[in-house]
Amino acid sequence: MTKQTKSTFYSTLTSPYFLLSLTLLVLNDHLFKYQFHNFLTGKISDFAGVFCFGLFFAGLFPKHAKGVLFAVGLFFFYWKSEFSTPFIHWFNQHTIFNYSRVVDYGDLSSLVMLPLAYFKLQDIVNAPTAIRMSPVLPLLLTSVSFVATSQEEVPINCYAGTGYDLPITQEELIRRIENNFYTDDRGFELGSDETLLEYRTGICGDTIRVLVPVRTAFITDSTSAIIAFDICLECEDFIDLGDVLDDFEERVVDVLRSN
C-alpha cells in the first residue's frame, strides 16, 4: 500500500460519512431491531451496511473504486439470492461461525448506496474532512461489525409448535404481526412462505431470545390462523413443552388477539 493510498484509507475510516454509517449499522443491529422491530429497522442495516461496506473497500483501493464498488454490488446480489444457499450451508458446517439471510430481492434497493459511496469517496479524496482520531478504533469496530452482520446465533433447544385460530382476517393478522414483532423479512404477503418471528422472554430465568418460524393461513372471511412450526429458545436448560407453548401463547398469540 502506497503512502497516498494509506492516507486515503485512513481519511475514509475517520470521515464523518463512514463513522456515521458504521455507528448507525452497529446501533441498528444491536439495539434498534430489538426495541422497535419494524420495517424501518429491517432496512437500515441493508442501506447502512452497503454504504459502509462499499466505502470501506473503495477507500482501501481508491484507484479502483468503481470496480471495487461493482464487485461489492455483485457480492450483495449473490448473498441475497438463492445462489448463495449451498455456500452458506457449507460454511456453517465447516467453521465456528453461523450465518443466515433471507432471500429477498427487495433488499437489492439498498444498492443505490454504492454510487453515493463513490461520490463521498471523491469528497474525501478532494476535500478531506476527517475527524481527528486514530483510525484503529473504527477499523476494529468495522471488523467486528462485518463479521457479526448476518451471523446467526444457533438456538440450543427447539420445541414443536402448533397453530392458533384467531377471530380476525388474515390481512389484519399480518398487520398485527408486523406492528408488534420483529421478523426477518420485509413483511408477510398473502400466500407467502413462513418468516422468522422473534421475541424475548424470561422463561429461562434470564431474558432470552426466542425464534419462531411462523406462517399465516386463511380460514374464513373473518377468521385466520397463525402456525408456529418450531419454537427455538436460546437457553441451555430444557423447558417443559407445555410451558414453552403457554409462554408463546401469552407473549405472541394473546398480543395478536388483543391488538
Coordinates of C-alpha atoms in Angstrom, one line a residue:
M1 CA 0.0 0.0 0.0
T2 CA 1.5 3.3 -1.1
K3 CA 1.7 6.3 1.2
Q4 CA -1.1 8.1 -0.7
T5 CA -3.4 5.1 -0.7
K6 CA -2.8 4.6 3.1
S7 CA -3.6 8.3 3.7
T8 CA -6.9 8.0 1.7
F9 CA -7.8 4.8 3.5
Y10 CA -7.2 6.4 6.9
S11 CA -9.1 9.5 5.9
T12 CA -12.0 7.3 4.8
L13 CA -12.1 5.5 8.2
T14 CA -12.2 8.8 10.1
S15 CA -14.6 10.6 7.8
P16 CA -18.0 11.7 9.1
Y17 CA -19.7 9.7 6.3
F18 CA -18.1 6.4 7.3
L19 CA -18.3 6.9 11.0
L20 CA -22.0 7.8 10.8
S21 CA -22.9 4.8 8.7
L22 CA -20.9 2.5 10.9
T23 CA -22.5 3.9 14.1
L24 CA -26.0 3.5 12.6
L25 CA -25.2 -0.1 11.5
V26 CA -24.0 -1.1 14.9
L27 CA -26.8 0.6 16.8
N28 CA -29.5 -0.9 14.5
D29 CA -28.1 -4.4 14.6
H30 CA -27.7 -4.5 18.4
L31 CA -30.4 -2.1 19.7
F32 CA -33.0 -0.7 17.3
K33 CA -34.0 -4.0 15.9
Y34 CA -34.9 -5.4 19.3
Q35 CA -36.5 -2.1 20.6
F36 CA -38.7 -1.3 17.6
H37 CA -38.8 -4.4 15.3
N38 CA -40.4 -2.7 12.3
F39 CA -39.9 -2.3 8.6
L40 CA -37.5 0.6 9.0
T41 CA -35.1 -1.3 11.3
G42 CA -35.2 -4.2 8.9
K43 CA -33.9 -1.9 6.1
I44 CA -31.5 0.3 8.0
S45 CA -28.9 -2.5 8.2
D46 CA -29.0 -3.1 4.4
F47 CA -28.7 0.5 3.4
A48 CA -26.1 1.5 6.1
G49 CA -24.2 -1.8 5.6
V50 CA -24.0 -1.5 1.8
F51 CA -22.8 2.1 2.1
C52 CA -20.3 1.4 4.9
F53 CA -19.0 -1.8 3.3
G54 CA -18.7 -0.1 -0.1
L55 CA -16.9 3.0 1.2
F56 CA -14.5 0.8 3.3
F57 CA -13.3 -1.2 0.3
A58 CA -13.4 1.7 -2.1
G59 CA -11.2 3.7 0.4
L60 CA -8.9 0.7 0.6
F61 CA -8.4 0.6 -3.2
P62 CA -9.2 4.2 -4.2
K63 CA -7.6 3.9 -7.6
H64 CA -10.0 1.1 -8.5
A65 CA -13.0 2.4 -6.6
K66 CA -15.6 1.9 -9.5
G67 CA -14.5 -1.7 -10.0
V68 CA -14.5 -2.4 -6.2
L69 CA -18.0 -1.0 -5.8
F70 CA -19.2 -3.0 -8.8
A71 CA -17.8 -6.1 -7.1
V72 CA -19.5 -5.2 -3.8
G73 CA -22.8 -4.9 -5.7
L74 CA -22.3 -8.3 -7.3
F75 CA -21.4 -9.9 -3.9
F76 CA -24.5 -8.4 -2.3
F77 CA -26.7 -9.7 -5.1
Y78 CA -25.2 -13.2 -4.7
W79 CA -25.6 -13.0 -0.9
K80 CA -29.2 -12.1 -1.1
S81 CA -30.1 -14.7 -3.8
E82 CA -30.8 -18.4 -3.5
F83 CA -27.4 -19.0 -5.3
S84 CA -25.5 -18.4 -2.1
T85 CA -27.5 -21.0 -0.1
P86 CA -25.2 -24.0 -0.8
F87 CA -22.2 -22.0 0.2
I88 CA -23.8 -20.7 3.4
H89 CA -24.8 -24.3 4.4
W90 CA -21.2 -25.5 3.7
F91 CA -19.7 -22.6 5.6
N92 CA -21.9 -23.1 8.6
Q93 CA -21.0 -26.8 8.8
H94 CA -17.2 -26.3 8.5
T95 CA -16.5 -23.2 10.6
I96 CA -17.3 -21.9 14.0
F97 CA -19.5 -19.2 12.5
N98 CA -23.1 -19.5 11.6
Y99 CA -24.7 -17.2 9.1
S100 CA -28.2 -16.7 7.8
R101 CA -30.0 -14.4 5.5
V102 CA -33.5 -14.1 3.9
V103 CA -33.7 -14.4 0.1
D104 CA -35.3 -11.1 -0.6
Y105 CA -34.7 -9.3 -3.8
G106 CA -36.4 -6.2 -2.5
D107 CA -33.2 -5.7 -0.4
L108 CA -31.3 -5.0 -3.6
S109 CA -32.8 -1.5 -3.5
S110 CA -30.0 -0.7 -1.0
L111 CA -27.5 -0.9 -3.9
V112 CA -28.4 2.7 -4.6
M113 CA -26.0 3.5 -1.7
L114 CA -23.0 2.3 -3.8
P115 CA -23.0 5.4 -6.2
L116 CA -23.3 7.5 -3.1
A117 CA -20.3 5.8 -1.5
Y118 CA -18.3 6.6 -4.7
F119 CA -19.2 10.3 -4.7
K120 CA -18.5 10.6 -0.9
L121 CA -15.1 8.9 -1.6
Q122 CA -14.4 11.7 -4.1
D123 CA -15.2 14.2 -1.4
I124 CA -12.8 12.5 1.0
V125 CA -10.0 12.5 -1.6
N126 CA -10.5 16.0 -2.9
A127 CA -11.6 17.8 0.3
P128 CA -10.8 15.7 3.4
T129 CA -13.0 16.3 6.4
A130 CA -11.6 13.6 8.7
I131 CA -12.4 13.7 12.4
R132 CA -9.2 13.9 14.5
M133 CA -8.9 10.4 15.8
S134 CA -6.8 7.3 15.4
P135 CA -8.2 5.0 12.6
V136 CA -7.5 2.0 14.8
L137 CA -10.8 2.2 16.6
P138 CA -13.1 2.5 13.6
L139 CA -11.0 -0.3 11.9
L140 CA -11.6 -2.7 14.8
L141 CA -15.2 -1.8 15.1
T142 CA -15.7 -2.3 11.4
S143 CA -14.0 -5.7 11.5
V144 CA -16.3 -6.8 14.4
S145 CA -19.4 -5.4 12.6
F146 CA -18.7 -7.0 9.3
V147 CA -18.1 -10.4 11.0
A148 CA -21.3 -10.1 13.1
T149 CA -23.6 -8.8 10.4
S150 CA -26.0 -11.7 9.3
Q151 CA -24.3 -14.0 11.8
E152 CA -26.9 -16.2 13.4
E153 CA -26.6 -17.5 17.0
V154 CA -27.9 -21.0 16.7
P155 CA -30.8 -21.7 19.1
I156 CA -29.9 -24.5 21.5
N157 CA -33.3 -26.0 22.2
C158 CA -36.2 -26.2 19.7
Y159 CA -39.7 -27.4 20.5
A160 CA -42.6 -28.5 18.3
G161 CA -45.0 -25.6 17.8
T162 CA -48.7 -25.6 16.9
G163 CA -51.4 -23.5 15.3
Y164 CA -53.9 -21.0 16.8
D165 CA -57.1 -19.8 15.3
L166 CA -57.9 -16.0 15.6
P167 CA -61.2 -14.2 15.2
I168 CA -59.6 -11.7 12.7
T169 CA -59.0 -11.6 9.0
Q170 CA -55.7 -12.8 7.6
E171 CA -54.9 -9.3 6.4
E172 CA -55.5 -8.0 10.0
L173 CA -53.4 -10.8 11.4
I174 CA -50.5 -9.9 9.1
R175 CA -50.8 -6.2 10.1
R176 CA -50.7 -7.0 13.8
I177 CA -47.6 -9.3 13.4
E178 CA -45.8 -6.6 11.5
N179 CA -46.7 -3.9 14.1
N180 CA -45.8 -5.9 17.2
F181 CA -42.9 -8.2 16.4
Y182 CA -39.6 -8.1 14.6
T183 CA -39.4 -10.5 11.7
D184 CA -36.5 -11.3 9.3
D185 CA -38.5 -10.4 6.2
R186 CA -40.0 -7.2 4.8
G187 CA -43.4 -8.5 6.0
F188 CA -45.9 -11.1 5.1
E189 CA -47.7 -11.3 1.8
L190 CA -50.8 -13.4 1.3
G191 CA -49.7 -16.9 0.3
S192 CA -46.0 -16.3 1.2
D193 CA -43.7 -18.7 2.9
E194 CA -43.0 -18.6 6.6
T195 CA -40.9 -15.9 8.2
L196 CA -38.9 -15.9 11.4
L197 CA -40.7 -14.1 14.2
E198 CA -38.6 -13.0 17.1
Y199 CA -39.4 -12.0 20.7
R200 CA -37.8 -12.0 24.2
T201 CA -38.9 -13.9 27.3
G202 CA -37.8 -14.7 30.8
I203 CA -38.8 -18.3 30.7
C204 CA -35.2 -19.4 31.1
G205 CA -34.5 -17.3 34.2
D206 CA -32.9 -14.6 32.1
T207 CA -34.3 -12.6 29.3
I208 CA -33.5 -14.7 26.2
R209 CA -34.3 -14.6 22.5
V210 CA -37.0 -16.8 21.0
L211 CA -37.1 -17.5 17.3
V212 CA -40.2 -19.0 15.7
P213 CA -40.8 -19.8 12.1
V214 CA -44.5 -18.8 11.5
R215 CA -47.0 -18.7 8.7
T216 CA -50.4 -17.2 8.4
A217 CA -53.4 -19.0 7.0
F218 CA -56.9 -18.0 5.7
I219 CA -59.8 -19.8 7.3
T220 CA -62.9 -17.7 6.6
D221 CA -63.5 -14.1 5.7
S222 CA -63.5 -13.3 9.4
T223 CA -61.1 -15.8 10.9
S224 CA -57.4 -16.8 10.3
A225 CA -54.7 -18.8 11.9
I226 CA -51.0 -18.4 12.8
I227 CA -49.0 -21.6 12.6
A228 CA -45.8 -21.9 14.7
F229 CA -43.6 -24.6 13.3
D230 CA -40.8 -24.7 15.8
I231 CA -40.2 -22.6 18.9
C232 CA -36.5 -22.2 19.4
L233 CA -35.1 -20.9 22.7
E234 CA -31.5 -19.7 23.2
C235 CA -31.4 -21.5 26.5
E236 CA -29.2 -24.3 27.7
D237 CA -31.8 -25.6 30.1
F238 CA -34.6 -27.9 28.9
I239 CA -38.0 -26.3 29.3
D240 CA -41.2 -28.3 29.6
L241 CA -43.1 -28.2 26.2
G242 CA -46.3 -27.1 27.9
D243 CA -44.5 -24.1 29.5
V244 CA -43.0 -23.2 26.1
L245 CA -46.4 -23.2 24.4
D246 CA -48.0 -21.3 27.3
D247 CA -45.3 -18.7 27.1
F248 CA -45.7 -18.4 23.3
E249 CA -49.5 -18.0 23.6
E250 CA -49.1 -15.3 26.3
R251 CA -46.4 -13.3 24.6
V252 CA -47.5 -13.7 21.0
V253 CA -50.9 -15.1 20.5
D254 CA -52.6 -13.0 23.2
V255 CA -51.0 -9.9 21.8
L256 CA -52.3 -10.7 18.4
R257 CA -55.8 -11.3 19.7
S258 CA -55.8 -8.0 21.7
N259 CA -54.3 -5.6 19.3

